[in-house]
Amino acid sequence: DLLGRKVVMDGGAGLKLLGARIESTIEQALRVKDLTPHAQALATALQAVTTATRAAWASGNPDDALSNAMPYMQAFGHLVIAWIWLELGLAAADSGSDATAGRRQAMRYFYAYELPKVAAWLAVVNARDPVCREMRDEWF
């Protein structure tokens, strides 16, 4: 539903709106020294998801686009979670308190260990390999 309908609906208006919101967060985070690497990583992930969305639909054939919808959804979900973490990082940026230290550390963890997975998932999407589409129930 995400790749097949939501991101292409109304000429991609929803995806463009989300992209603009994420870009606004990135711009704010680029002004905070400790958040700059995270903002740059999120910008890279946003560009990669946007490019993969276009590539998935390049042929105009829904079967091609949707063959790898699951890794697309995983990558897209991680993009959104990274955006939320960066928003939380901005909210905690001015606080040196112990109350926000855990949030800042969790954000750093997500960017170090989880966000890099987006590239691997999108590599599958961009390849548009037909292996899933070609699978047949009767083979088992």
mmCIF file of C-alpha atoms in Angstrom:
data_model
loop_
_atom_site.group_PDB
_atom_site.id
_atom_site.type_symbol
_atom_site.label_atom_id
_atom_site.label_comp_id
_atom_site.label_asym_id
_atom_site.label_seq_id
_atom_site.Cartn_x
_atom_site.Cartn_y
_atom_site.Cartn_z
ATOM 1 C CA ASP A 1 0.000 0.000 0.000
ATOM 2 C CA LEU A 2 2.864 2.403 0.783
ATOM 3 C CA LEU A 3 4.767 1.993 -2.482
ATOM 4 C CA GLY A 4 1.760 0.997 -4.545
ATOM 5 C CA ARG A 5 -0.538 3.820 -3.547
ATOM 6 C CA LYS A 6 0.504 6.227 -0.824
ATOM 7 C CA VAL A 7 3.753 7.675 -2.203
ATOM 8 C CA VAL A 8 2.422 8.085 -5.750
ATOM 9 C CA MET A 9 -1.060 9.337 -4.842
ATOM 10 C CA ASP A 10 -1.888 12.804 -6.180
ATOM 11 C CA GLY A 11 1.392 12.961 -8.081
ATOM 12 C CA GLY A 12 3.406 12.175 -4.980
ATOM 13 C CA ALA A 13 1.997 15.123 -3.002
ATOM 14 C CA GLY A 14 2.128 13.274 0.324
ATOM 15 C CA LEU A 15 5.724 12.199 -0.184
ATOM 16 C CA LYS A 16 6.676 15.753 -1.163
ATOM 17 C CA LEU A 17 4.991 17.134 1.957
ATOM 18 C CA LEU A 18 6.767 14.628 4.187
ATOM 19 C CA GLY A 19 10.044 15.406 2.424
ATOM 20 C CA ALA A 20 9.575 19.120 3.090
ATOM 21 C CA ARG A 21 8.928 18.474 6.789
ATOM 22 C CA ILE A 22 12.015 16.268 7.045
ATOM 23 C CA GLU A 23 14.116 18.859 5.186
ATOM 24 C CA SER A 24 12.976 21.528 7.657
ATOM 25 C CA THR A 25 14.183 19.374 10.547
ATOM 26 C CA ILE A 26 17.468 18.757 8.736
ATOM 27 C CA GLU A 27 18.002 22.506 8.239
ATOM 28 C CA GLN A 28 17.401 23.162 11.944
ATOM 29 C CA ALA A 29 19.681 20.307 13.011
ATOM 30 C CA LEU A 30 22.502 21.477 10.747
ATOM 31 C CA ARG A 31 22.758 24.564 13.003
ATOM 32 C CA VAL A 32 23.448 22.380 16.071
ATOM 33 C CA LYS A 33 27.036 21.120 16.127
ATOM 34 C CA ASP A 34 26.288 17.770 17.814
ATOM 35 C CA LEU A 35 23.420 17.058 15.413
ATOM 36 C CA THR A 36 25.157 17.951 12.143
ATOM 37 C CA PRO A 37 26.313 14.388 11.303
ATOM 38 C CA HIS A 38 22.830 13.062 12.011
ATOM 39 C CA ALA A 39 21.225 15.763 9.867
ATOM 40 C CA GLN A 40 23.571 14.879 7.015
ATOM 41 C CA ALA A 41 22.810 11.168 7.380
ATOM 42 C CA LEU A 42 19.085 11.868 7.342
ATOM 43 C CA ALA A 43 19.458 14.054 4.242
ATOM 44 C CA THR A 44 21.269 11.204 2.502
ATOM 45 C CA ALA A 45 18.566 8.716 3.497
ATOM 46 C CA LEU A 46 15.792 11.059 2.341
ATOM 47 C CA GLN A 47 17.445 11.484 -1.042
ATOM 48 C CA ALA A 48 17.938 7.724 -1.342
ATOM 49 C CA VAL A 49 14.269 6.987 -0.565
ATOM 50 C CA THR A 50 13.121 9.655 -3.014
ATOM 51 C CA THR A 51 15.383 8.251 -5.733
ATOM 52 C CA ALA A 52 14.272 4.679 -5.016
ATOM 53 C CA THR A 53 10.628 5.724 -5.235
ATOM 54 C CA ARG A 54 11.194 7.154 -8.710
ATOM 55 C CA ALA A 55 13.272 4.140 -9.768
ATOM 56 C CA ALA A 56 10.654 1.671 -8.554
ATOM 57 C CA TRP A 57 8.074 3.268 -10.841
ATOM 58 C CA ALA A 58 10.459 4.008 -13.735
ATOM 59 C CA SER A 59 8.937 1.358 -15.993
ATOM 60 C CA GLY A 60 5.382 2.355 -15.118
ATOM 61 C CA ASN A 61 4.646 -1.325 -14.484
ATOM 62 C CA PRO A 62 3.137 -1.968 -11.028
ATOM 63 C CA ASP A 63 4.535 -5.512 -11.015
ATOM 64 C CA ASP A 64 8.057 -4.123 -11.348
ATOM 65 C CA ALA A 65 7.469 -1.477 -8.705
ATOM 66 C CA LEU A 66 5.840 -3.749 -6.167
ATOM 67 C CA SER A 67 8.135 -6.758 -6.471
ATOM 68 C CA ASN A 68 10.299 -5.345 -3.706
ATOM 69 C CA ALA A 69 7.739 -3.353 -1.734
ATOM 70 C CA MET A 70 8.754 -4.915 1.603
ATOM 71 C CA PRO A 71 12.363 -3.657 1.661
ATOM 72 C CA TYR A 72 11.047 -0.285 0.455
ATOM 73 C CA MET A 73 8.660 -0.170 3.404
ATOM 74 C CA GLN A 74 11.465 -1.105 5.800
ATOM 75 C CA ALA A 75 13.700 1.658 4.434
ATOM 76 C CA PHE A 76 10.873 4.187 4.470
ATOM 77 C CA GLY A 77 9.984 3.298 8.055
ATOM 78 C CA HIS A 78 13.577 3.753 9.182
ATOM 79 C CA LEU A 79 13.681 7.124 7.413
ATOM 80 C CA VAL A 80 10.638 8.285 9.367
ATOM 81 C CA ILE A 81 11.986 6.964 12.664
ATOM 82 C CA ALA A 82 15.317 8.705 12.034
ATOM 83 C CA TRP A 83 13.415 11.940 11.406
ATOM 84 C CA ILE A 84 11.547 11.537 14.705
ATOM 85 C CA TRP A 85 14.817 10.878 16.537
ATOM 86 C CA LEU A 86 16.340 14.004 15.035
ATOM 87 C CA GLU A 87 13.298 16.002 16.155
ATOM 88 C CA LEU A 88 13.819 14.607 19.657
ATOM 89 C CA GLY A 89 17.514 15.435 19.405
ATOM 90 C CA LEU A 90 16.629 19.037 18.590
ATOM 91 C CA ALA A 91 14.281 19.195 21.567
ATOM 92 C CA ALA A 92 17.008 17.846 23.844
ATOM 93 C CA ALA A 93 19.893 19.823 22.309
ATOM 94 C CA ASP A 94 19.781 22.663 24.801
ATOM 95 C CA SER A 95 19.467 20.401 27.799
ATOM 96 C CA GLY A 96 22.444 18.813 29.434
ATOM 97 C CA SER A 97 20.254 17.098 31.985
ATOM 98 C CA ASP A 98 20.223 13.414 32.763
ATOM 99 C CA ALA A 99 16.555 13.392 31.773
ATOM 100 C CA THR A 100 17.471 13.924 28.124
ATOM 101 C CA ALA A 101 20.794 12.071 28.074
ATOM 102 C CA GLY A 102 19.063 8.763 27.435
ATOM 103 C CA ARG A 103 17.134 10.201 24.499
ATOM 104 C CA ARG A 104 20.271 11.678 22.984
ATOM 105 C CA GLN A 105 22.097 8.365 23.367
ATOM 106 C CA ALA A 106 19.197 6.411 21.850
ATOM 107 C CA MET A 107 19.216 8.808 18.889
ATOM 108 C CA ARG A 108 22.946 8.268 18.412
ATOM 109 C CA TYR A 109 22.404 4.512 18.586
ATOM 110 C CA PHE A 110 19.670 4.630 15.940
ATOM 111 C CA TYR A 111 21.811 6.673 13.576
ATOM 112 C CA ALA A 112 24.849 4.424 14.079
ATOM 113 C CA TYR A 113 23.181 1.007 14.011
ATOM 114 C CA GLU A 114 19.784 1.290 12.337
ATOM 115 C CA LEU A 115 19.812 4.057 9.736
ATOM 116 C CA PRO A 116 22.630 2.419 7.718
ATOM 117 C CA LYS A 117 20.239 -0.465 6.949
ATOM 118 C CA VAL A 118 18.302 1.876 4.654
ATOM 119 C CA ALA A 119 21.040 1.675 2.012
ATOM 120 C CA ALA A 120 20.917 -2.135 1.907
ATOM 121 C CA TRP A 121 17.137 -2.257 1.643
ATOM 122 C CA LEU A 122 17.105 0.366 -1.094
ATOM 123 C CA ALA A 123 19.797 -1.487 -3.035
ATOM 124 C CA VAL A 124 17.285 -4.336 -3.342
ATOM 125 C CA VAL A 125 14.526 -1.934 -4.377
ATOM 126 C CA ASN A 126 16.722 -0.176 -6.934
ATOM 127 C CA ALA A 127 17.795 -3.477 -8.489
ATOM 128 C CA ARG A 128 14.124 -4.296 -9.159
ATOM 129 C CA ASP A 129 15.072 -7.966 -9.137
ATOM 130 C CA PRO A 130 12.058 -10.074 -10.168
ATOM 131 C CA VAL A 131 12.848 -13.060 -7.899
ATOM 132 C CA CYS A 132 9.856 -12.428 -5.591
ATOM 133 C CA ARG A 133 7.475 -11.723 -8.456
ATOM 134 C CA GLU A 134 8.527 -14.905 -10.261
ATOM 135 C CA MET A 135 7.968 -17.191 -7.261
ATOM 136 C CA ARG A 136 5.144 -19.712 -7.650
ATOM 137 C CA ASP A 137 3.190 -21.475 -4.893
ATOM 138 C CA GLU A 138 3.149 -24.725 -6.821
ATOM 139 C CA TRP A 139 6.932 -24.971 -6.566
ATOM 140 C CA PHE A 140 6.552 -25.956 -2.913
#
